[in-house]
């Protein structure tokens, strides 16, 4: 019953750039990327580096201002971070509409909508108006609409946010199923442990460009260096564009924990000082903050705060 | 495309946003048309009244979805096709309402020597010309061209008025061919064809602009 998407080839981005409005600053530029079928692709990067924009472009929600995106399969699904759908439908009716949009017949769409709502523990909400659903309930509908037609390309922009624990685990399972069936899954999540170690490709966004990275050895393996997978297949690496969007130059992360950390931290992060009220302050470049967080969480540290470094006071007078 | 049209129509109809434009149209027809009036003039007035209503309906269909749900639908059904479906839905329902009104006006008006079917044909053509011209006005007065709601409504009203009085507008020609008609009613084929062309060009520009501006 689930469609297999094998043999359709990768989704390709060639020289893709995006800006909002004809004279806006470039959010992304010169992105050359291949998203192979049957791969789980994670996009990482500091706030404002264009993760959501990349996801919207790949999903076809936004059109690129320059460049081309080809190979997007007929069944593409997208889950936004928030789905506050004030639409005049019940959850089930909305899912049936979305199923039909992806090429299902009405009966089939209704059956699968029921199945997926059940899987996410929202079967009781089938007849509830979308406007009356809680944030988590609405997010379950958003996730169900993306999965019910067995898409060949699934784009998840922090789709786990707002789901309860059971539904988050169910979404993890559903993503693994889709990848096994040949679907390309591109996702962003603030939790570095999300599907840790399973991403076949990790994209790092900075300064408006996208870099492909091999799977991280640290993913899911704790702080100890694990053997690097034998044949990592990186995404095609782009020529990074000149900085278009300011990335926070550096971030402060306040965390506490007992376990020892490696001597060398990602991006040359520095342990600055003990924070007020306990914990340790780390200072790290904006682009490496995700990596440091990943490491801290993998070492079972408790992260108290993540914030941009306050701009330094002018240190010297002009000569 | 069928699924997209069903989706947008369901959204339009279930949200009850259709109610206000329909009431406006009914009021215009009731005030402007008396049973027993010469049928050609009545059909022209009913068609003219549809123009602002159609512009309004198209604007509703373009703007009724929350951003998140528009994104989800764009991924599932295609961004540009979803935009086209919203335009077609917004113009399609007014055409239907206008056709019903044309039938009612023909049935109650004074035919005065004109054949009923000929009058109805002329009325439906004029109605379509006005609905599509109004649809073009609505498309140009809404996203992606005009975002601010106040400016959008002002553009909608002025645009609708302009489309009814400006020489060269298909709607003005269609209405004039009926309201000023003496003797036999001539079906406004050319005005209707021009309106179809205008609507098609506007829809294409709107789709392109949505890709560039949003």
Short mmCIF file of C-alpha atoms in Angstrom, two decimals:
data_model
loop_
_atom_site.label_atom_id
_atom_site.label_comp_id
_atom_site.label_asym_id
_atom_site.label_seq_id
_atom_site.Cartn_x
_atom_site.Cartn_y
_atom_site.Cartn_z
CA UNK A 1 0.00 0.00 0.00
CA UNK A 2 2.82 2.42 0.78
CA UNK A 3 4.24 3.79 -2.39
CA UNK A 4 7.86 3.04 -3.01
CA UNK A 5 9.75 5.95 -4.48
CA UNK A 6 12.87 4.07 -5.52
CA UNK A 7 14.43 4.92 -8.84
CA UNK A 8 13.34 8.52 -9.22
CA UNK A 9 16.76 10.07 -8.61
CA UNK A 10 17.83 12.84 -6.28
CA UNK A 11 16.30 16.25 -5.73
CA UNK A 12 18.83 18.69 -7.22
CA UNK A 13 19.41 22.32 -6.40
CA UNK A 14 21.57 24.15 -8.93
CA UNK A 15 22.78 27.68 -8.17
CA UNK A 16 19.73 28.30 -6.02
CA UNK A 17 19.35 31.66 -4.34
CA UNK A 18 16.49 33.16 -2.42
CA UNK A 19 15.67 36.61 -1.22
CA UNK A 20 12.39 38.05 -0.06
CA UNK A 21 11.33 40.74 -2.46
CA UNK A 22 13.23 41.85 -5.55
CA UNK A 23 15.63 44.06 -3.58
CA UNK A 24 15.86 42.22 -0.28
CA UNK A 25 19.13 40.81 1.01
CA UNK A 26 20.02 37.31 -0.13
CA UNK A 27 19.13 34.74 2.50
CA UNK A 28 20.68 31.92 0.50
CA UNK A 29 22.76 32.11 -2.60
CA UNK A 30 24.67 29.77 -4.87
CA UNK A 31 23.34 26.60 -3.28
CA UNK A 32 24.31 23.47 -5.23
CA UNK A 33 22.99 20.40 -3.56
CA UNK A 34 21.84 16.88 -4.21
CA UNK A 35 19.43 15.22 -1.85
CA UNK A 36 19.61 11.52 -2.68
CA UNK A 37 16.56 9.31 -2.46
CA UNK A 38 16.20 7.14 0.59
CA UNK A 39 18.35 9.49 2.68
CA UNK A 40 17.75 11.28 5.91
CA UNK A 41 19.23 14.76 5.57
CA UNK A 42 19.67 17.07 8.51
CA UNK A 43 20.14 20.82 8.09
CA UNK A 44 22.03 22.59 10.85
CA UNK A 45 23.12 26.15 11.40
CA UNK A 46 22.70 29.09 13.72
CA UNK A 47 19.53 31.15 13.76
CA UNK A 48 19.10 33.29 10.68
CA UNK A 49 21.35 31.24 8.41
CA UNK A 50 18.44 30.26 6.18
CA UNK A 51 17.53 26.76 7.38
CA UNK A 52 13.81 27.35 7.09
CA UNK A 53 14.28 29.11 3.77
CA UNK A 54 16.21 26.13 2.41
CA UNK A 55 13.46 23.80 3.59
CA UNK A 56 10.73 25.93 2.03
CA UNK A 57 12.61 26.00 -1.27
CA UNK A 58 13.16 22.25 -1.31
CA UNK A 59 9.51 21.62 -0.44
CA UNK A 60 8.35 23.96 -3.19
CA UNK A 61 6.63 26.33 -0.79
CA UNK A 62 8.78 29.20 -2.06
CA UNK A 63 10.20 29.64 -5.53
CA UNK A 64 13.92 30.29 -5.86
CA UNK A 65 14.81 33.82 -6.99
CA UNK A 66 17.59 32.32 -9.08
CA UNK A 67 18.77 28.85 -9.96
CA UNK A 68 16.75 25.68 -10.45
CA UNK A 69 15.38 22.89 -8.33
CA UNK A 70 14.68 19.68 -10.20
CA UNK A 71 13.71 16.13 -9.38
CA UNK A 72 11.11 16.99 -6.77
CA UNK A 73 8.79 13.97 -6.66
CA UNK A 74 5.08 14.32 -7.34
CA UNK A 75 4.25 13.59 -3.74
CA UNK A 76 5.96 16.17 -1.61
CA UNK A 77 4.94 17.04 1.92
CA UNK A 78 5.98 19.81 4.27
CA UNK A 79 5.42 20.28 7.98
CA UNK A 80 5.85 23.80 9.35
CA UNK A 81 7.05 24.42 12.87
CA UNK A 82 3.69 25.83 13.88
CA UNK A 83 0.41 24.92 12.32
CA UNK A 84 -2.13 27.25 13.90
CA UNK A 85 -4.65 26.41 11.23
CA UNK A 86 -7.70 28.57 11.73
CA UNK A 87 -9.46 26.75 8.93
CA UNK A 88 -13.18 25.93 8.89
CA UNK A 89 -12.62 22.18 8.73
CA UNK A 90 -12.55 19.29 11.15
CA UNK A 91 -9.20 17.55 11.52
CA UNK A 92 -10.41 14.63 9.41
CA UNK A 93 -11.93 16.78 6.66
CA UNK A 94 -8.72 18.78 6.41
CA UNK A 95 -6.64 15.62 6.13
CA UNK A 96 -8.96 14.27 3.42
CA UNK A 97 -8.46 17.50 1.44
CA UNK A 98 -4.70 17.29 1.84
CA UNK A 99 -4.70 13.61 0.87
CA UNK A 100 -6.62 14.43 -2.31
CA UNK A 101 -4.15 17.21 -3.09
CA UNK A 102 -1.44 14.56 -3.03
CA UNK A 103 -3.36 12.34 -5.43
CA UNK A 104 -5.30 10.01 -3.15
CA UNK A 105 -8.93 9.18 -3.77
CA UNK A 106 -11.39 10.41 -1.19
CA UNK A 107 -12.04 7.02 0.46
CA UNK A 108 -8.37 6.17 0.57
CA UNK A 109 -7.53 9.59 1.99
CA UNK A 110 -10.17 9.21 4.71
CA UNK A 111 -8.94 5.74 5.70
CA UNK A 112 -5.31 6.82 5.90
CA UNK A 113 -6.16 10.03 7.72
CA UNK A 114 -7.87 7.94 10.41
CA UNK A 115 -4.88 5.59 10.61
CA UNK A 116 -2.36 8.39 11.02
CA UNK A 117 -4.40 10.27 13.59
CA UNK A 118 -4.57 7.01 15.57
CA UNK A 119 -0.83 6.51 15.26
CA UNK A 120 -0.19 9.92 16.76
CA UNK A 121 -2.74 9.37 19.50
CA UNK A 122 -5.12 11.92 18.03
CA UNK A 123 -7.86 9.58 16.84
CA UNK A 124 -10.28 11.24 19.22
CA UNK A 125 -9.75 14.60 17.51
CA UNK A 126 -10.89 13.44 14.06
CA UNK A 127 -14.20 15.26 14.38
CA UNK A 128 -12.83 18.31 16.19
CA UNK A 129 -12.69 21.63 14.37
CA UNK A 130 -9.09 22.61 13.59
CA UNK A 131 -9.56 25.96 15.28
CA UNK A 132 -10.38 24.21 18.57
CA UNK A 133 -7.31 21.99 18.65
CA UNK A 134 -4.49 22.64 21.08
CA UNK A 135 -1.06 23.51 19.69
CA UNK A 136 0.01 19.88 20.04
CA UNK A 137 -3.21 18.60 18.50
CA UNK A 138 -2.83 20.92 15.51
CA UNK A 139 0.79 19.83 15.11
CA UNK A 140 -0.34 16.19 15.03
CA UNK A 141 -2.70 17.07 12.17
CA UNK A 142 0.15 18.85 10.38
CA UNK A 143 2.35 15.80 10.74
CA UNK A 144 -0.42 13.39 9.71
CA UNK A 145 -1.13 15.35 6.52
CA UNK A 146 2.51 15.03 5.55
CA UNK A 147 2.64 11.28 6.05
CA UNK A 148 -0.73 10.04 4.86
CA UNK A 149 0.08 9.98 1.15
CA UNK A 150 3.47 8.27 1.64
CA UNK A 151 5.46 11.15 0.11
CA UNK A 152 8.66 10.76 -1.87
CA UNK A 153 10.05 13.94 -0.36
CA UNK A 154 9.29 14.89 3.21
CA UNK A 155 10.42 18.23 4.63
CA UNK A 156 10.14 18.74 8.38
CA UNK A 157 10.81 22.19 9.84
CA UNK A 158 11.04 21.46 13.57
CA UNK A 159 7.98 19.28 13.15
CA UNK A 160 8.55 17.69 16.55
CA UNK A 161 7.96 20.97 18.39
CA UNK A 162 4.76 20.85 20.38
CA UNK A 163 4.21 17.10 20.06
CA UNK A 164 3.95 15.01 23.21
CA UNK A 165 6.58 12.40 23.93
CA UNK A 166 4.65 9.49 22.42
CA UNK A 167 3.94 11.40 19.23
CA UNK A 168 7.58 12.50 18.94
CA UNK A 169 8.71 8.88 19.11
CA UNK A 170 6.03 7.93 16.61
CA UNK A 171 7.24 10.63 14.23
CA UNK A 172 10.80 9.30 14.57
CA UNK A 173 9.48 5.86 13.62
CA UNK A 174 7.46 7.22 10.72
CA UNK A 175 10.52 9.07 9.39
CA UNK A 176 12.59 5.87 9.53
CA UNK A 177 9.84 4.02 7.66
CA UNK A 178 9.72 6.66 4.93
CA UNK A 179 13.51 6.64 4.52
CA UNK A 180 13.47 2.86 4.27
CA UNK A 181 10.81 3.12 1.55
CA UNK A 182 13.07 5.39 -0.51
CA UNK A 183 11.77 8.76 0.58
CA UNK A 184 14.11 11.72 0.90
CA UNK A 185 13.61 13.32 4.30
CA UNK A 186 15.06 16.77 4.98
CA UNK A 187 14.69 18.05 8.51
CA UNK A 188 15.68 20.72 10.98
CA UNK A 189 15.30 20.24 14.70
CA UNK A 190 16.61 22.21 17.63
CA UNK A 191 17.29 19.02 19.56
CA UNK A 192 20.67 17.69 18.40
CA UNK A 193 19.72 14.23 19.66
CA UNK A 194 16.81 14.04 17.24
CA UNK A 195 17.47 10.97 15.04
CA UNK A 196 21.10 11.34 16.09
CA UNK A 197 23.51 9.22 14.12
CA UNK A 198 20.87 8.29 11.57
CA UNK A 199 21.22 11.23 9.22
CA UNK A 200 23.01 10.10 6.07
CA UNK A 201 23.89 13.67 5.23
CA UNK A 202 24.24 16.72 7.42
CA UNK A 203 24.09 20.13 5.80
CA UNK A 204 25.60 23.06 7.59
CA UNK A 205 24.29 26.48 6.71
CA UNK A 206 26.33 29.58 7.32
CA UNK A 207 26.74 32.94 5.68
CA UNK A 208 24.07 32.20 3.12
CA UNK A 209 25.78 29.09 1.82
CA UNK A 210 25.30 25.38 2.44
CA UNK A 211 28.09 22.95 3.23
CA UNK A 212 27.71 19.20 3.13
CA UNK A 213 29.23 17.29 6.01
CA UNK A 214 29.75 13.57 6.45
CA UNK A 215 27.85 11.93 9.31
CA UNK A 216 29.24 13.07 12.61
CA UNK A 217 31.20 10.53 14.58
CA UNK A 218 29.84 11.94 17.82
CA UNK A 219 26.19 11.50 16.85
CA UNK A 220 24.47 9.42 19.45
CA UNK A 221 27.72 7.88 20.59
CA UNK A 222 28.39 10.04 23.58
CA UNK A 223 31.42 12.21 23.97
CA UNK A 224 33.89 9.44 23.13
CA UNK A 225 35.14 9.59 19.59
CA UNK A 226 33.53 6.76 17.65
CA UNK A 227 35.06 5.30 14.50
CA UNK A 228 34.16 7.36 11.45
CA UNK A 229 31.75 5.52 9.13
CA UNK A 230 33.62 3.91 6.29
CA UNK A 231 32.19 5.66 3.25
CA UNK A 232 30.40 8.85 4.11
CA UNK A 233 28.56 10.28 1.14
CA UNK A 234 28.62 14.02 1.52
CA UNK A 235 26.15 16.26 -0.19
CA UNK A 236 27.64 18.12 -3.06
CA UNK A 237 29.38 21.07 -1.53
CA UNK A 238 28.55 24.49 -2.77
CA UNK A 239 30.67 27.51 -3.23
CA UNK A 240 29.64 29.58 -0.24
CA UNK A 241 28.32 32.97 -1.13
CA UNK A 242 29.56 36.13 0.50
CA UNK A 243 27.92 36.78 3.80
CA UNK A 244 24.46 38.15 3.21
CA UNK A 245 22.77 37.71 6.54
CA UNK A 246 24.55 38.54 9.74
CA UNK A 247 25.12 35.43 11.83
CA UNK A 248 25.47 36.02 15.56
CA UNK A 249 29.23 36.29 15.88
CA UNK A 250 29.29 34.25 19.01
CA UNK A 251 26.94 32.56 21.41
CA UNK A 252 26.98 32.04 25.16
CA UNK A 253 25.88 28.67 26.39
CA UNK A 254 25.38 28.11 30.10
CA UNK A 255 25.37 24.47 31.11
CA UNK A 256 26.19 22.21 33.99
CA UNK A 257 27.14 18.58 34.21
CA UNK A 258 29.45 16.15 35.86
CA UNK A 259 30.91 14.19 33.01
CA UNK A 260 34.23 15.22 31.56
CA UNK A 261 34.21 16.90 28.16
CA UNK A 262 36.89 16.55 25.49
CA UNK A 263 39.79 18.97 25.87
CA UNK A 264 39.16 20.42 22.45
CA UNK A 265 35.61 21.70 22.04
CA UNK A 266 33.86 22.28 18.69
CA UNK A 267 34.81 25.46 16.91
CA UNK A 268 37.41 26.21 19.57
CA UNK A 269 34.68 26.91 22.12
CA UNK A 270 36.07 28.39 25.27
CA UNK A 271 35.00 27.66 28.82
CA UNK A 272 34.75 31.18 30.04
CA UNK A 273 33.84 31.12 33.66
CA UNK A 274 31.46 29.68 36.18
CA UNK A 275 28.07 31.30 35.71
CA UNK A 276 26.08 33.01 38.41
CA UNK A 277 24.00 30.41 40.16
CA UNK A 278 26.12 27.44 39.06
CA UNK A 279 27.06 25.99 35.72
CA UNK A 280 29.76 26.80 33.26
CA UNK A 281 29.66 29.49 30.58
CA UNK A 282 30.93 28.50 27.15
CA UNK A 283 31.61 30.99 24.41
CA UNK A 284 31.42 29.59 20.88
CA UNK A 285 31.14 30.91 17.30
CA UNK A 286 27.55 31.11 16.05
CA UNK A 287 28.10 28.44 13.43
CA UNK A 288 29.45 25.94 15.94
CA UNK A 289 26.88 26.39 18.68
CA UNK A 290 24.78 23.46 17.43
CA UNK A 291 27.78 21.21 17.55
CA UNK A 292 28.71 22.24 21.07
CA UNK A 293 25.11 21.74 22.21
CA UNK A 294 25.10 18.31 20.65
CA UNK A 295 28.24 17.42 22.53
CA UNK A 296 26.96 18.75 25.84
CA UNK A 297 23.67 16.90 25.54
CA UNK A 298 25.42 13.72 24.48
CA UNK A 299 27.50 13.98 27.66
CA UNK A 300 24.26 14.28 29.67
CA UNK A 301 24.99 17.88 30.59
CA UNK A 302 22.10 20.13 31.48
CA UNK A 303 21.87 23.20 29.26
CA UNK A 304 20.50 26.22 31.12
CA UNK A 305 20.66 28.98 28.56
CA UNK A 306 21.71 29.64 24.99
CA UNK A 307 22.01 33.30 24.06
CA UNK A 308 23.87 35.54 21.66
CA UNK A 309 27.01 37.08 23.11
CA UNK A 310 26.29 40.70 24.00
CA UNK A 311 28.14 43.04 21.66
CA UNK A 312 31.46 43.99 23.23
CA UNK A 313 31.75 47.50 24.54
CA UNK A 314 34.08 49.68 22.46
CA UNK A 315 37.42 48.70 23.89
CA UNK A 316 39.65 51.40 22.50
CA UNK A 317 39.37 54.93 21.39
CA UNK A 318 40.11 55.67 17.76
CA UNK A 319 43.73 56.72 17.51
CA UNK B 1 -6.30 20.77 -10.03
CA UNK B 2 -9.73 19.37 -9.14
CA UNK B 3 -8.54 18.69 -5.61
CA UNK B 4 -7.19 22.23 -5.30
CA UNK B 5 -10.44 23.73 -6.58
CA UNK B 6 -12.41 21.58 -4.15
CA UNK B 7 -10.14 22.64 -1.31
CA UNK B 8 -10.40 26.35 -2.06
CA UNK B 9 -14.14 26.14 -2.66
CA UNK B 10 -14.67 24.26 0.59
CA UNK B 11 -12.61 26.88 2.39
CA UNK B 12 -14.59 29.70 0.78
CA UNK B 13 -18.00 28.16 1.37
CA UNK B 14 -17.47 26.70 4.84
CA UNK B 15 -15.88 29.87 6.19
CA UNK B 16 -19.06 31.82 5.31
CA UNK B 17 -16.88 34.51 3.80
CA UNK B 18 -19.06 34.21 0.68
CA UNK B 19 -22.05 35.55 2.56
CA UNK B 20 -21.17 39.27 2.60
CA UNK B 21 -20.36 39.56 -1.13
CA UNK B 22 -23.50 37.59 -1.98
CA UNK B 23 -25.66 39.87 0.15
CA UNK B 24 -24.07 42.90 -1.54
CA UNK B 25 -24.84 41.42 -4.94
CA UNK B 26 -28.40 40.54 -4.02
CA UNK B 27 -28.94 44.08 -2.73
CA UNK B 28 -27.54 45.62 -5.91
CA UNK B 29 -29.77 43.46 -8.08
CA UNK B 30 -32.88 44.05 -5.97
CA UNK B 31 -32.34 47.81 -5.90
CA UNK B 32 -31.29 48.13 -9.54
CA UNK B 33 -33.73 45.79 -11.23
CA UNK B 34 -37.53 45.88 -11.07
CA UNK B 35 -39.67 43.06 -12.40
CA UNK B 36 -41.26 44.29 -15.61
CA UNK B 37 -38.37 46.59 -16.61
CA UNK B 38 -36.94 46.14 -20.10
CA UNK B 39 -34.85 43.00 -19.90
CA UNK B 40 -31.70 44.22 -21.66
CA UNK B 41 -31.12 47.15 -19.31
CA UNK B 42 -31.84 44.97 -16.28
CA UNK B 43 -29.33 42.36 -17.41
CA UNK B 44 -26.74 45.10 -17.88
CA UNK B 45 -27.28 46.40 -14.36
CA UNK B 46 -27.13 42.90 -12.86
CA UNK B 47 -23.87 42.25 -14.73
CA UNK B 48 -22.34 45.56 -13.64
CA UNK B 49 -23.20 44.84 -10.01
CA UNK B 50 -21.25 41.61 -10.20
CA UNK B 51 -17.93 43.31 -10.93
CA UNK B 52 -17.08 44.57 -7.42
CA UNK B 53 -18.53 41.38 -5.95
CA UNK B 54 -16.24 39.23 -8.05
CA UNK B 55 -13.24 41.41 -7.20
CA UNK B 56 -14.07 40.94 -3.52
CA UNK B 57 -14.48 37.18 -3.85
CA UNK B 58 -11.12 36.82 -5.58
CA UNK B 59 -9.45 38.84 -2.85
CA UNK B 60 -11.08 36.63 -0.22
CA UNK B 61 -9.87 33.46 -1.91
CA UNK B 62 -6.32 34.78 -2.21
CA UNK B 63 -6.08 35.84 1.41
CA UNK B 64 -8.28 33.44 3.38
CA UNK B 65 -5.60 30.88 4.20
CA UNK B 66 -3.22 31.28 7.13
CA UNK B 67 0.43 31.32 6.07
CA UNK B 68 1.21 27.89 7.56
CA UNK B 69 -1.64 26.19 5.80
CA UNK B 70 -0.78 27.89 2.51
CA UNK B 71 2.74 26.46 2.86
CA UNK B 72 1.42 22.96 3.49
CA UNK B 73 -0.94 23.16 0.50
CA UNK B 74 1.80 24.59 -1.72
CA UNK B 75 4.04 21.61 -0.99
CA UNK B 76 1.25 19.08 -1.50
CA UNK B 77 -0.47 20.57 -4.53
CA UNK B 78 2.10 22.89 -6.11
CA UNK B 79 2.67 26.52 -5.15
CA UNK B 80 1.73 28.10 -8.47
CA UNK B 81 -1.18 25.76 -9.12
CA UNK B 82 -2.59 26.51 -5.68
CA UNK B 83 -2.44 30.22 -6.49
CA UNK B 84 -4.28 29.63 -9.77
CA UNK B 85 -6.89 27.52 -8.00
CA UNK B 86 -7.55 30.36 -5.56
CA UNK B 87 -8.06 32.77 -8.47
CA UNK B 88 -10.37 30.36 -10.32
CA UNK B 89 -12.41 29.70 -7.20
CA UNK B 90 -12.75 33.39 -6.48
CA UNK B 91 -13.98 34.15 -10.00
CA UNK B 92 -15.94 30.93 -10.55
CA UNK B 93 -18.49 31.29 -7.79
CA UNK B 94 -19.46 34.85 -8.83
CA UNK B 95 -19.93 33.66 -12.43
CA UNK B 96 -22.33 31.06 -11.08
CA UNK B 97 -24.20 33.59 -8.95
CA UNK B 98 -24.33 35.98 -11.92
CA UNK B 99 -25.74 33.28 -14.19
CA UNK B 100 -28.48 32.55 -11.68
CA UNK B 101 -29.25 36.26 -11.45
CA UNK B 102 -29.34 36.54 -15.27
CA UNK B 103 -31.87 33.72 -15.40
CA UNK B 104 -34.04 35.38 -12.75
CA UNK B 105 -33.86 38.78 -14.46
CA UNK B 106 -34.73 37.29 -17.85
CA UNK B 107 -37.64 35.41 -16.34
CA UNK B 108 -39.12 38.46 -14.60
CA UNK B 109 -38.19 41.26 -17.05
CA UNK B 110 -40.11 42.66 -20.00
CA UNK B 111 -38.72 40.94 -23.10
CA UNK B 112 -40.19 43.64 -25.37
CA UNK B 113 -39.72 41.85 -28.64
CA UNK B 114 -36.42 40.20 -27.75
CA UNK B 115 -36.28 36.43 -27.67
CA UNK B 116 -35.84 34.95 -24.20
CA UNK B 117 -32.86 32.72 -25.11
CA UNK B 118 -31.13 35.57 -26.98
CA UNK B 119 -31.56 37.87 -23.98
CA UNK B 120 -30.28 35.19 -21.61
CA UNK B 121 -27.23 34.55 -23.80
CA UNK B 122 -26.41 38.24 -23.89
CA UNK B 123 -26.92 38.45 -20.13
CA UNK B 124 -24.68 35.48 -19.36
CA UNK B 125 -21.94 36.82 -21.65
CA UNK B 126 -22.08 40.25 -20.01
CA UNK B 127 -22.12 38.63 -16.58
CA UNK B 128 -19.05 36.58 -17.41
CA UNK B 129 -17.27 39.62 -18.83
CA UNK B 130 -17.96 41.59 -15.64
CA UNK B 131 -17.07 38.71 -13.30
CA UNK B 132 -13.73 38.11 -15.03
CA UNK B 133 -12.86 41.80 -15.22
CA UNK B 134 -13.74 42.08 -11.55
CA UNK B 135 -11.65 39.01 -10.86
CA UNK B 136 -8.69 40.70 -12.54
CA UNK B 137 -9.23 43.80 -10.38
CA UNK B 138 -9.38 41.60 -7.26
CA UNK B 139 -6.21 39.74 -8.22
CA UNK B 140 -4.31 43.00 -8.74
CA UNK B 141 -5.61 44.49 -5.48
CA UNK B 142 -4.54 41.53 -3.30
CA UNK B 143 -1.39 39.55 -2.59
CA UNK B 144 1.20 39.41 -3.97
CA UNK B 145 0.76 42.98 -5.26
CA UNK B 146 -0.93 44.76 -2.36
CA UNK B 147 -0.36 43.38 1.14
CA UNK B 148 -1.70 46.04 3.49
CA UNK B 149 -5.41 45.32 4.06
CA UNK B 150 -6.53 48.97 4.04
CA UNK B 151 -4.71 49.79 0.83
CA UNK B 152 -5.98 46.56 -0.70
CA UNK B 153 -9.64 47.39 -0.01
CA UNK B 154 -9.18 50.94 -1.33
CA UNK B 155 -7.54 49.60 -4.49
CA UNK B 156 -10.36 47.10 -4.84
CA UNK B 157 -13.08 49.76 -4.65
CA UNK B 158 -11.34 52.27 -6.93
CA UNK B 159 -10.32 49.52 -9.35
CA UNK B 160 -13.87 48.20 -9.55
CA UNK B 161 -15.26 51.66 -10.19
CA UNK B 162 -12.59 52.33 -12.77
CA UNK B 163 -13.25 49.06 -14.55
CA UNK B 164 -16.93 50.00 -14.90
CA UNK B 165 -16.40 53.49 -16.34
CA UNK B 166 -13.08 53.35 -18.21
CA UNK B 167 -13.29 53.14 -21.97
CA UNK B 168 -11.57 49.98 -23.15
CA UNK B 169 -12.64 47.93 -20.16
CA UNK B 170 -14.43 44.75 -21.32
CA UNK B 171 -16.93 45.17 -18.49
CA UNK B 172 -17.88 48.69 -19.59
CA UNK B 173 -18.41 47.54 -23.17
CA UNK B 174 -20.47 44.53 -22.12
CA UNK B 175 -22.68 46.63 -19.84
CA UNK B 176 -23.05 49.44 -22.40
CA UNK B 177 -24.10 46.97 -25.10
CA UNK B 178 -27.06 45.98 -22.90
CA UNK B 179 -28.01 49.16 -21.06
CA UNK B 180 -28.00 51.31 -24.18
CA UNK B 181 -29.56 48.63 -26.38
CA UNK B 182 -32.46 49.66 -28.56
CA UNK B 183 -34.41 46.94 -30.28
CA UNK B 184 -32.70 43.57 -30.58
CA UNK B 185 -30.07 42.66 -27.96
CA UNK B 186 -26.66 41.88 -29.45
CA UNK B 187 -24.67 39.32 -27.44
CA UNK B 188 -21.40 40.95 -26.29
CA UNK B 189 -19.09 38.23 -27.60
CA UNK B 190 -16.10 40.51 -28.12
CA UNK B 191 -16.29 42.00 -24.62
CA UNK B 192 -16.54 38.53 -23.11
CA UNK B 193 -13.54 37.30 -25.11
CA UNK B 194 -11.55 40.38 -24.09
CA UNK B 195 -12.42 39.74 -20.44
CA UNK B 196 -11.28 36.12 -20.72
CA UNK B 197 -7.98 37.34 -22.17
CA UNK B 198 -7.60 40.02 -19.49
CA UNK B 199 -8.28 37.50 -16.73
CA UNK B 200 -5.83 34.98 -18.19
CA UNK B 201 -3.05 37.57 -18.50
CA UNK B 202 -3.72 38.87 -14.98
CA UNK B 203 -3.67 35.33 -13.57
CA UNK B 204 -0.35 34.61 -15.28
CA UNK B 205 1.18 37.87 -14.00
CA UNK B 206 -0.16 37.20 -10.50
CA UNK B 207 1.37 33.70 -10.48
CA UNK B 208 4.73 35.00 -11.62
CA UNK B 209 4.64 37.87 -9.16
CA UNK B 210 3.75 35.50 -6.32
CA UNK B 211 6.94 33.57 -7.06
CA UNK B 212 9.05 36.75 -7.19
CA UNK B 213 7.53 38.87 -4.46
CA UNK B 214 6.62 36.35 -1.76
#
